[in-house]
Short mmCIF file of C-alpha atoms in Angstrom, two decimals:
data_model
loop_
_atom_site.label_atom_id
_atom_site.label_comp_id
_atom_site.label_asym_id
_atom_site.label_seq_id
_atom_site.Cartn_x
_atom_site.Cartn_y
_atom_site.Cartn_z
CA UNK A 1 0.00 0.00 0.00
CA UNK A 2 1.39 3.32 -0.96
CA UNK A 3 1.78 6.39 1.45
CA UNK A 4 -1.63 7.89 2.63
CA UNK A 5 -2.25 11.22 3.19
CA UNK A 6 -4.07 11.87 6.57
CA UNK A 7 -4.42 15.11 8.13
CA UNK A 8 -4.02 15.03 12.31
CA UNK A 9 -3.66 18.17 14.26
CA UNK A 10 0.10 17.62 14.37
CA UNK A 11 0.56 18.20 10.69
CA UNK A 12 -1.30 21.77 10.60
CA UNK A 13 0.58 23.83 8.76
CA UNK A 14 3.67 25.52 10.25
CA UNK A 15 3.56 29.40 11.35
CA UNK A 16 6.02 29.99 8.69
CA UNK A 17 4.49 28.04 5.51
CA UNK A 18 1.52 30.31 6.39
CA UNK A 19 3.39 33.23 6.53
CA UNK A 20 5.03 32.37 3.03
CA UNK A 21 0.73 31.67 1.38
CA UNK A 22 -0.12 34.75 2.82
CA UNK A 23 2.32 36.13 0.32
CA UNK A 24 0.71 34.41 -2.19
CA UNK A 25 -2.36 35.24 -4.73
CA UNK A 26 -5.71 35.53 -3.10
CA UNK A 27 -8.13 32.40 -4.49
CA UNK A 28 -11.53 32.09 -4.82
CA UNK A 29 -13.79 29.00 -5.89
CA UNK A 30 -16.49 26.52 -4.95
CA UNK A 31 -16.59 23.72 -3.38
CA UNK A 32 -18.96 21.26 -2.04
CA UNK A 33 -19.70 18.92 0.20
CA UNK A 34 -21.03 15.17 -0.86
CA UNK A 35 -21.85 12.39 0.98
CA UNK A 36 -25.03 10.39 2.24
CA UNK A 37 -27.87 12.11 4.05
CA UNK A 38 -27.01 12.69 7.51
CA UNK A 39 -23.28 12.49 6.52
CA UNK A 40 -22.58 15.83 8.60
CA UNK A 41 -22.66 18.20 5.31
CA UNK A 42 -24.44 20.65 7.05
CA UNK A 43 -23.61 20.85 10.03
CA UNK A 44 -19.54 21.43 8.54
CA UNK A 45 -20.92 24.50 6.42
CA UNK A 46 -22.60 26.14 9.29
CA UNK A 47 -19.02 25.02 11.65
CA UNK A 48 -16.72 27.01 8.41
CA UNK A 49 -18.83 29.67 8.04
CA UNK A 50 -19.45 30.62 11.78
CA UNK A 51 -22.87 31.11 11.29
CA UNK A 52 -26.44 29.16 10.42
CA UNK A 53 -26.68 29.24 7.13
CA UNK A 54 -27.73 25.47 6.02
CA UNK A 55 -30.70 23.11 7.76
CA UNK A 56 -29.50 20.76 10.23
CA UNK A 57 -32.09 18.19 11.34
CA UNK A 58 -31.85 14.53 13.05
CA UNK A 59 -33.97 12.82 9.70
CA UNK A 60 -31.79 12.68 6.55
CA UNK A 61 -32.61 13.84 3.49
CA UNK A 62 -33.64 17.66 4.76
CA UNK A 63 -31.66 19.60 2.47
CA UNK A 64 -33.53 20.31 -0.57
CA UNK A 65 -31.84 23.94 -2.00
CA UNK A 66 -28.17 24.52 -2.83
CA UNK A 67 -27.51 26.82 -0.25
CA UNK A 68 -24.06 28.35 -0.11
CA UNK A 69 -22.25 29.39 2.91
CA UNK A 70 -19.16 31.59 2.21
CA UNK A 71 -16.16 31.44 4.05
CA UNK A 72 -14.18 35.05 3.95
CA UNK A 73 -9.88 34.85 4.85
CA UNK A 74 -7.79 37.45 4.00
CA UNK A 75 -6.29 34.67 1.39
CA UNK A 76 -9.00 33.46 -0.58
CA UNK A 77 -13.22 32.96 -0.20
CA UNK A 78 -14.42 29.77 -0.66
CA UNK A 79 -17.91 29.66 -1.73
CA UNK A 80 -19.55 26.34 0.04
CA UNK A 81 -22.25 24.45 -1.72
CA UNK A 82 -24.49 22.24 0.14
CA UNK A 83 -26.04 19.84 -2.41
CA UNK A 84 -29.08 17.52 -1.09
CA UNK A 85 -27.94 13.77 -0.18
CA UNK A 86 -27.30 11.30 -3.38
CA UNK A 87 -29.32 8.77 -2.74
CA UNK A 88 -31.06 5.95 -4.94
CA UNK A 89 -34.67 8.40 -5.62
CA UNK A 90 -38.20 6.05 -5.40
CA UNK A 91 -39.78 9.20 -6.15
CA UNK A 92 -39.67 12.20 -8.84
CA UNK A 93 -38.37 14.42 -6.50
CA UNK A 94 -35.69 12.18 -5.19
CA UNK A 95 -34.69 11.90 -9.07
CA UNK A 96 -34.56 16.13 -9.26
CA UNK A 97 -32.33 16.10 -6.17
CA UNK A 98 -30.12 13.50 -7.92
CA UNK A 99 -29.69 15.76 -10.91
CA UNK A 100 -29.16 18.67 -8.70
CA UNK A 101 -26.40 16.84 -6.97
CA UNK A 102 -24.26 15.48 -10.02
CA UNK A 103 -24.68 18.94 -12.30
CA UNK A 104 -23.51 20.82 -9.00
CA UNK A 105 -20.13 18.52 -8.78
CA UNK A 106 -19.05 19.16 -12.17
CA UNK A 107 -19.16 22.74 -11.83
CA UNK A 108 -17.44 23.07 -8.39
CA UNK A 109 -13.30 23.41 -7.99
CA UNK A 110 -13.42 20.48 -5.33
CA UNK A 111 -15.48 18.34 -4.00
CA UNK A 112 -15.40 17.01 -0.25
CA UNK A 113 -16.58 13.34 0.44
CA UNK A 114 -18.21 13.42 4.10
CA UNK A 115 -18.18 10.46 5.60
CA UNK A 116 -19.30 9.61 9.54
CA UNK A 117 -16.18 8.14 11.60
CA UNK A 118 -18.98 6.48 14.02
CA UNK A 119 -20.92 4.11 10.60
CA UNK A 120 -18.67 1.35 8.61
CA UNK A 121 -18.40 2.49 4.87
CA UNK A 122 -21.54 0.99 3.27
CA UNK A 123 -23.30 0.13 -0.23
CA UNK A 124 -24.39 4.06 0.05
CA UNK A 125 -20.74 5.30 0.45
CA UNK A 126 -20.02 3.07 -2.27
CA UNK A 127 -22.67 4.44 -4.37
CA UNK A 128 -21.79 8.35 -4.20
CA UNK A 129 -17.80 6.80 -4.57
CA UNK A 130 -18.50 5.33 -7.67
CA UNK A 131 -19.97 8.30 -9.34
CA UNK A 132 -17.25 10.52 -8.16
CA UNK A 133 -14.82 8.18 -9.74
CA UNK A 134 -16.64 9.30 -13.33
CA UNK A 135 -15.39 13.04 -12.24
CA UNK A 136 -11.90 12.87 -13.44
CA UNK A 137 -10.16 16.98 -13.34
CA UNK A 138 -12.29 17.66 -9.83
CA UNK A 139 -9.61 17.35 -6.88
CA UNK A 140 -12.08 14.88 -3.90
CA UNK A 141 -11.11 15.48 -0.24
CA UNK A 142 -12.11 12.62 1.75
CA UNK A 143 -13.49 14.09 5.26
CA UNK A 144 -14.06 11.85 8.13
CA UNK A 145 -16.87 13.75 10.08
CA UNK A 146 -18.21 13.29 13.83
CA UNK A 147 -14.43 11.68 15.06
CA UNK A 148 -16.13 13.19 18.46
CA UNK A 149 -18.07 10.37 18.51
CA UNK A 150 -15.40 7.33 18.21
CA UNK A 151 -12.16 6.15 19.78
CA UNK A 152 -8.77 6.64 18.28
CA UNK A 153 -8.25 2.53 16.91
CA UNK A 154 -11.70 3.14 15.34
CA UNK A 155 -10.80 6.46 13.83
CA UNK A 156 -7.68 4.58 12.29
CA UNK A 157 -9.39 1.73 10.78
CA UNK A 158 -12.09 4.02 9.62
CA UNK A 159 -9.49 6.69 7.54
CA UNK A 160 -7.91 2.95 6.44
CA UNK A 161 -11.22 1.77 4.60
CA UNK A 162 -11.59 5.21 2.80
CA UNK A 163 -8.23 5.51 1.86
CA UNK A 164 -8.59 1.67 0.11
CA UNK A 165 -11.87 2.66 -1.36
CA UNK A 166 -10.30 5.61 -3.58
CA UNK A 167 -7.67 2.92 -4.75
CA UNK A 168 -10.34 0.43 -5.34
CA UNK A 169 -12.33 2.68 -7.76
CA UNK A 170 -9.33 4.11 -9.26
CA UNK A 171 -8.59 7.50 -7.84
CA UNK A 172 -6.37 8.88 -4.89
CA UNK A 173 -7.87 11.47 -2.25
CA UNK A 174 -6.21 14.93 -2.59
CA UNK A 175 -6.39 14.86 1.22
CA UNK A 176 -8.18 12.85 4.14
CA UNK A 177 -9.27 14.86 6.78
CA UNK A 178 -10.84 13.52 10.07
CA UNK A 179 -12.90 16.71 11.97
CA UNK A 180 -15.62 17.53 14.41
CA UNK A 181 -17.94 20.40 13.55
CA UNK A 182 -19.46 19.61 16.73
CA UNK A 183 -16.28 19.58 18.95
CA UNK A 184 -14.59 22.54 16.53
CA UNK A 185 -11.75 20.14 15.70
CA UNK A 186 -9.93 20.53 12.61
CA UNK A 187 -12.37 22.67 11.10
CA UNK A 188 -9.90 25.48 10.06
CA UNK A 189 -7.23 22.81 9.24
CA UNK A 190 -9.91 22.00 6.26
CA UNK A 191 -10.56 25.35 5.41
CA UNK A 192 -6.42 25.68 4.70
CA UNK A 193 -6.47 22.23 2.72
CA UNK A 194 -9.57 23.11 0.62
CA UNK A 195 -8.26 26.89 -0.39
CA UNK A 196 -4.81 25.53 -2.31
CA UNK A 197 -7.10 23.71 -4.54
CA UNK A 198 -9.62 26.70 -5.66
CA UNK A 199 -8.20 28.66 -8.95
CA UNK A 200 -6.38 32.04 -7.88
CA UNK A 201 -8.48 35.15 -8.46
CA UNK A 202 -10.80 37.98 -6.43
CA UNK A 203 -13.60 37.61 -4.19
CA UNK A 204 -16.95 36.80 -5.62
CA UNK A 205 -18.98 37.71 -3.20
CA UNK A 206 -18.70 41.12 -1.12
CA UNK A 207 -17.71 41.10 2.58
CA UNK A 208 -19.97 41.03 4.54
CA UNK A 209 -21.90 38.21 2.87
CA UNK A 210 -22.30 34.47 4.40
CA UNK A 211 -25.02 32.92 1.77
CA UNK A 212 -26.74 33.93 -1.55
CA UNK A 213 -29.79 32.60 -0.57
CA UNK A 214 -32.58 34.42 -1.08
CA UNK A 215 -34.05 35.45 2.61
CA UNK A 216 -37.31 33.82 1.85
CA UNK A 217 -35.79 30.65 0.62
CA UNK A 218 -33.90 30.97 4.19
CA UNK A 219 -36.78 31.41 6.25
CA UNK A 220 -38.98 28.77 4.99
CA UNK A 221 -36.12 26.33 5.41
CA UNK A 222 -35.84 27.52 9.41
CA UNK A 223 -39.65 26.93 9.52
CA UNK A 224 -38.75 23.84 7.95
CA UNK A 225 -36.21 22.38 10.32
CA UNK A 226 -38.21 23.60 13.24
CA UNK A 227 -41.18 21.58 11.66
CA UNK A 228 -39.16 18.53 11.35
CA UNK A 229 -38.24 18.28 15.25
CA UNK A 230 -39.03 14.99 17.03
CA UNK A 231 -41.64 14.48 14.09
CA UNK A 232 -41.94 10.57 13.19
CA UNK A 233 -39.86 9.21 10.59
CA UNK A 234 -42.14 9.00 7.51
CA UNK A 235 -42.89 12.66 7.84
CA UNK A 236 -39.49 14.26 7.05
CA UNK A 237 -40.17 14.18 3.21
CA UNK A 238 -43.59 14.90 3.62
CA UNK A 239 -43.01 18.60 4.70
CA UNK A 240 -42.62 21.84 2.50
CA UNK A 241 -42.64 24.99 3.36
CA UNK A 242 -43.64 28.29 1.30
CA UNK A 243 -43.31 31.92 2.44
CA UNK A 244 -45.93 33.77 0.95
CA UNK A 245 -45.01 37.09 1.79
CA UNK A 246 -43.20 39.43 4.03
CA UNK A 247 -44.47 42.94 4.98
CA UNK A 248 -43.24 45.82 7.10
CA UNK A 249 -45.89 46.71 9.42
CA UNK A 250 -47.09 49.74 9.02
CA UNK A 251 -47.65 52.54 11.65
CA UNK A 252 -44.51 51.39 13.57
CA UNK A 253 -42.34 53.90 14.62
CA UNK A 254 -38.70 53.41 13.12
CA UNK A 255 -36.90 52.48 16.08
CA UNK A 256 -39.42 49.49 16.28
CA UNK A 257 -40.02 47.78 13.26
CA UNK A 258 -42.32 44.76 13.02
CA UNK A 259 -41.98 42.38 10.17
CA UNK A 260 -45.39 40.52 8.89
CA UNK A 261 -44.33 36.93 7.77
CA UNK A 262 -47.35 34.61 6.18
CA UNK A 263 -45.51 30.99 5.68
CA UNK A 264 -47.49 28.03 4.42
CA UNK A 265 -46.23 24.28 6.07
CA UNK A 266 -47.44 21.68 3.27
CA UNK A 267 -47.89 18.68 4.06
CA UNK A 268 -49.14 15.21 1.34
CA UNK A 269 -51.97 13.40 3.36
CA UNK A 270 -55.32 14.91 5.68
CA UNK A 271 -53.82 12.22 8.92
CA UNK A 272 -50.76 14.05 9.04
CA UNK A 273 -51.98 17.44 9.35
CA UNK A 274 -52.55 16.35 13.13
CA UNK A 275 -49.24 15.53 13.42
CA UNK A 276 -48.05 19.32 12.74
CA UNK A 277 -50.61 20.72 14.21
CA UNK A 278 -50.52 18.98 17.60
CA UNK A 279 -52.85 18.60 20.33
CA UNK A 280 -54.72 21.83 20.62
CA UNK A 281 -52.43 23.49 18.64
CA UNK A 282 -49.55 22.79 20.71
CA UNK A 283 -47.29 22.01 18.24
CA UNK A 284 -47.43 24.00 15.53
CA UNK A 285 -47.28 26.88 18.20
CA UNK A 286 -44.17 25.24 19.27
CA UNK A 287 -42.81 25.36 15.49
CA UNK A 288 -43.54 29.10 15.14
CA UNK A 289 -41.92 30.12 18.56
CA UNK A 290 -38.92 28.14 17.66
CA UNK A 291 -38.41 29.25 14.29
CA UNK A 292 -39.50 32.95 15.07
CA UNK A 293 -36.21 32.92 17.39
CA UNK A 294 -34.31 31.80 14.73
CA UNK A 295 -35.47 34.40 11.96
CA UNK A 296 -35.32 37.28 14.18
CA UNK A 297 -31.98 35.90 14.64
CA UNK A 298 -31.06 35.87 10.76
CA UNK A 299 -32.66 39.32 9.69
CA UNK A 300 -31.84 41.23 13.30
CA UNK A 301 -35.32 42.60 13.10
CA UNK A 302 -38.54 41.46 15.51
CA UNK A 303 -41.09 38.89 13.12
CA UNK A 304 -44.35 38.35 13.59
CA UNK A 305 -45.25 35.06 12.32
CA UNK A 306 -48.27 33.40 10.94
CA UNK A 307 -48.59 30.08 10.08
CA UNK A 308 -50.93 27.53 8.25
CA UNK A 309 -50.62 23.93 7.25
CA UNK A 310 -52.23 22.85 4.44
CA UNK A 311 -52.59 19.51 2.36
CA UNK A 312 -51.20 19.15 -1.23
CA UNK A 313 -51.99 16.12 -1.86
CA UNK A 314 -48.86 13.97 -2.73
CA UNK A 315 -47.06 16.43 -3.71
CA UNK A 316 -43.73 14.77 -4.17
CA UNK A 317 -44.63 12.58 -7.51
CA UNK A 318 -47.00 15.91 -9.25
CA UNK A 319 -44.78 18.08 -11.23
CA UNK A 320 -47.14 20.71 -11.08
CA UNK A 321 -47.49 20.62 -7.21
CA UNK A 322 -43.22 20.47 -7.41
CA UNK A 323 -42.98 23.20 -9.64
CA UNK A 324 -45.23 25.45 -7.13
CA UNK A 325 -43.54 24.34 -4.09
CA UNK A 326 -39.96 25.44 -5.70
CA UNK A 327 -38.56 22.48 -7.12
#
């Protein structure tokens, strides 16, 4: 077996071969993160960009909009997108998200493979492998997420198996990179392997900036998540949300705004509209406190927030229904 390349703390960069890239043309580019759902995609692009940019929720499969985060250095800006998880689709939107997902890696500078240090490499890993194999020029970064979660011999035997799998399918990882975006470990030590490989040139993107995103796109995902928590499994896929609109109320003096917010949660089936709504209401009350924190949060302005479910009747397989609901 030929020498592996595995990033640990101890090989961080030295003070003085940052000193020399800092020196060096600023770079800009894309790059994304891959992997099954639940692979810790999101959770990374929130932990690089410092801030809440993409859905995080316990069911997989959540992320349904290629949200970017961007990370700004005085080096280089690397533009994160977060593609939905490959997966093999039973419906016509799982099939979309598929497309989404292989037209996004062939336009990215490099593409980072997220794969859980605490769940053996499976016929899923294999899967997403396989395809990335077919993408010859893009550099792939293997990254071994959630190491907070296993012991060192595990870790190990884990950044083994992925290291065999490139040389299996034909291809050698640019890096491998176990981190924690829970535990902040080796988060930054990504950022400085993932910038070398982006093509040298300005910023894209103007400072102050952490997603393009449109806010409403943003909001409705936050509903979203909220929505999703502690919600039975078949439901996760089941859920869309639409904002309708978003007014300034009027008659407020300036120094206290109010922001109207009218947000739609669909759901496919009548029985499940119990489910959101909860017992008395409970729930969905629950849903709007929770994600009215978390958009007041995002625009720095106080929300009001009104919600509705209603029932679009399976949605996922009516390209109509799809095309209304943003997909």
């Amino acid at each position: 077996m030929g020498a592996m390349s595995v990033r640990t703390p101890s090989s961080e960069p030295s003070e003085q071969s940052v000193a020399s890239q800092s020196s060096a043309a600023h770079r800009a580019g894309f790059a994304c993160f891959v992997g099954r759902p639940n692979a810790g995609k999101s959770t990374l692009t929130n932990a690089l960009v410092g801030q809440k940019v993409a859905i995080t929720a316990d069911q997989p499969q959540t992320t349904r909009h290629t949200v970017r985060g961007i990370v700004h250095r005085p080096d280089a800006q690397l533009i994160l997108v977060d593609t939905p998880g490959l997966h093999k689709p039973r419906t016509l939107l799982g099939e979309r998200l598929n497309d989404v997902v292989r037209t996004t890696w062939a336009e990215v500078d490099v593409i980072g493979f997220c794969l859980p240090a605490n769940e053996k490499l499976g016929p899923g890993d294999r899967f997403i492998a396989k395809e990335l194999a077919a993408i010859k020029k893009t550099p792939k970064i293997a990254i071994v997420t959630k190491t907070d979660l296993v012991e060192g011999k595990a870790l190990a035997e884990q950044l083994i198996a992925i290291d065999q799998l490139g040389r299996e399918l034909g291809f050698e990882w640019a890096e491998i990179v176990p981190v924690s975006a829970v535990a902040d470990k080796q988060v930054d030590l990504l950022a400085d392997l993932l910038v070398p490989l982006l093509p040298e040139g300005p910023a894209l993107y103007p400072e102050g900036d952490l997603t393009d995103e449109p806010e409403q796109v943003m909001i409705a995902e936050l509903i979203r998540e909220a929505a999703l928590e502690g919600v039975r499994d078949e439901l996760p896929h089941s859920i869309a949300v639409v904002v309708e609109e978003m007014i300034p109320r009027e008659d407020r003096p300036a120094d206290k705004p109010l922001l109207d917010i009218h947000a739609f949660v669909y759901i496919e089936r009548p029985s499940q509209k119990g489910i959101i709504i909860g017992p008395k209401g409970k729930r969905l009350k629950d849903v709007g406190i929770k994600s009215r924190k978390q958009i007041e949060a995002l625009l720095g302005t106080p929300v009001f927030l009104d919600l509705h479910v209603k029932v679009a009747k399976d949605w996922q397989r009516d390209p109509r229904q799809l095309r209304k609901l943003g997909f």
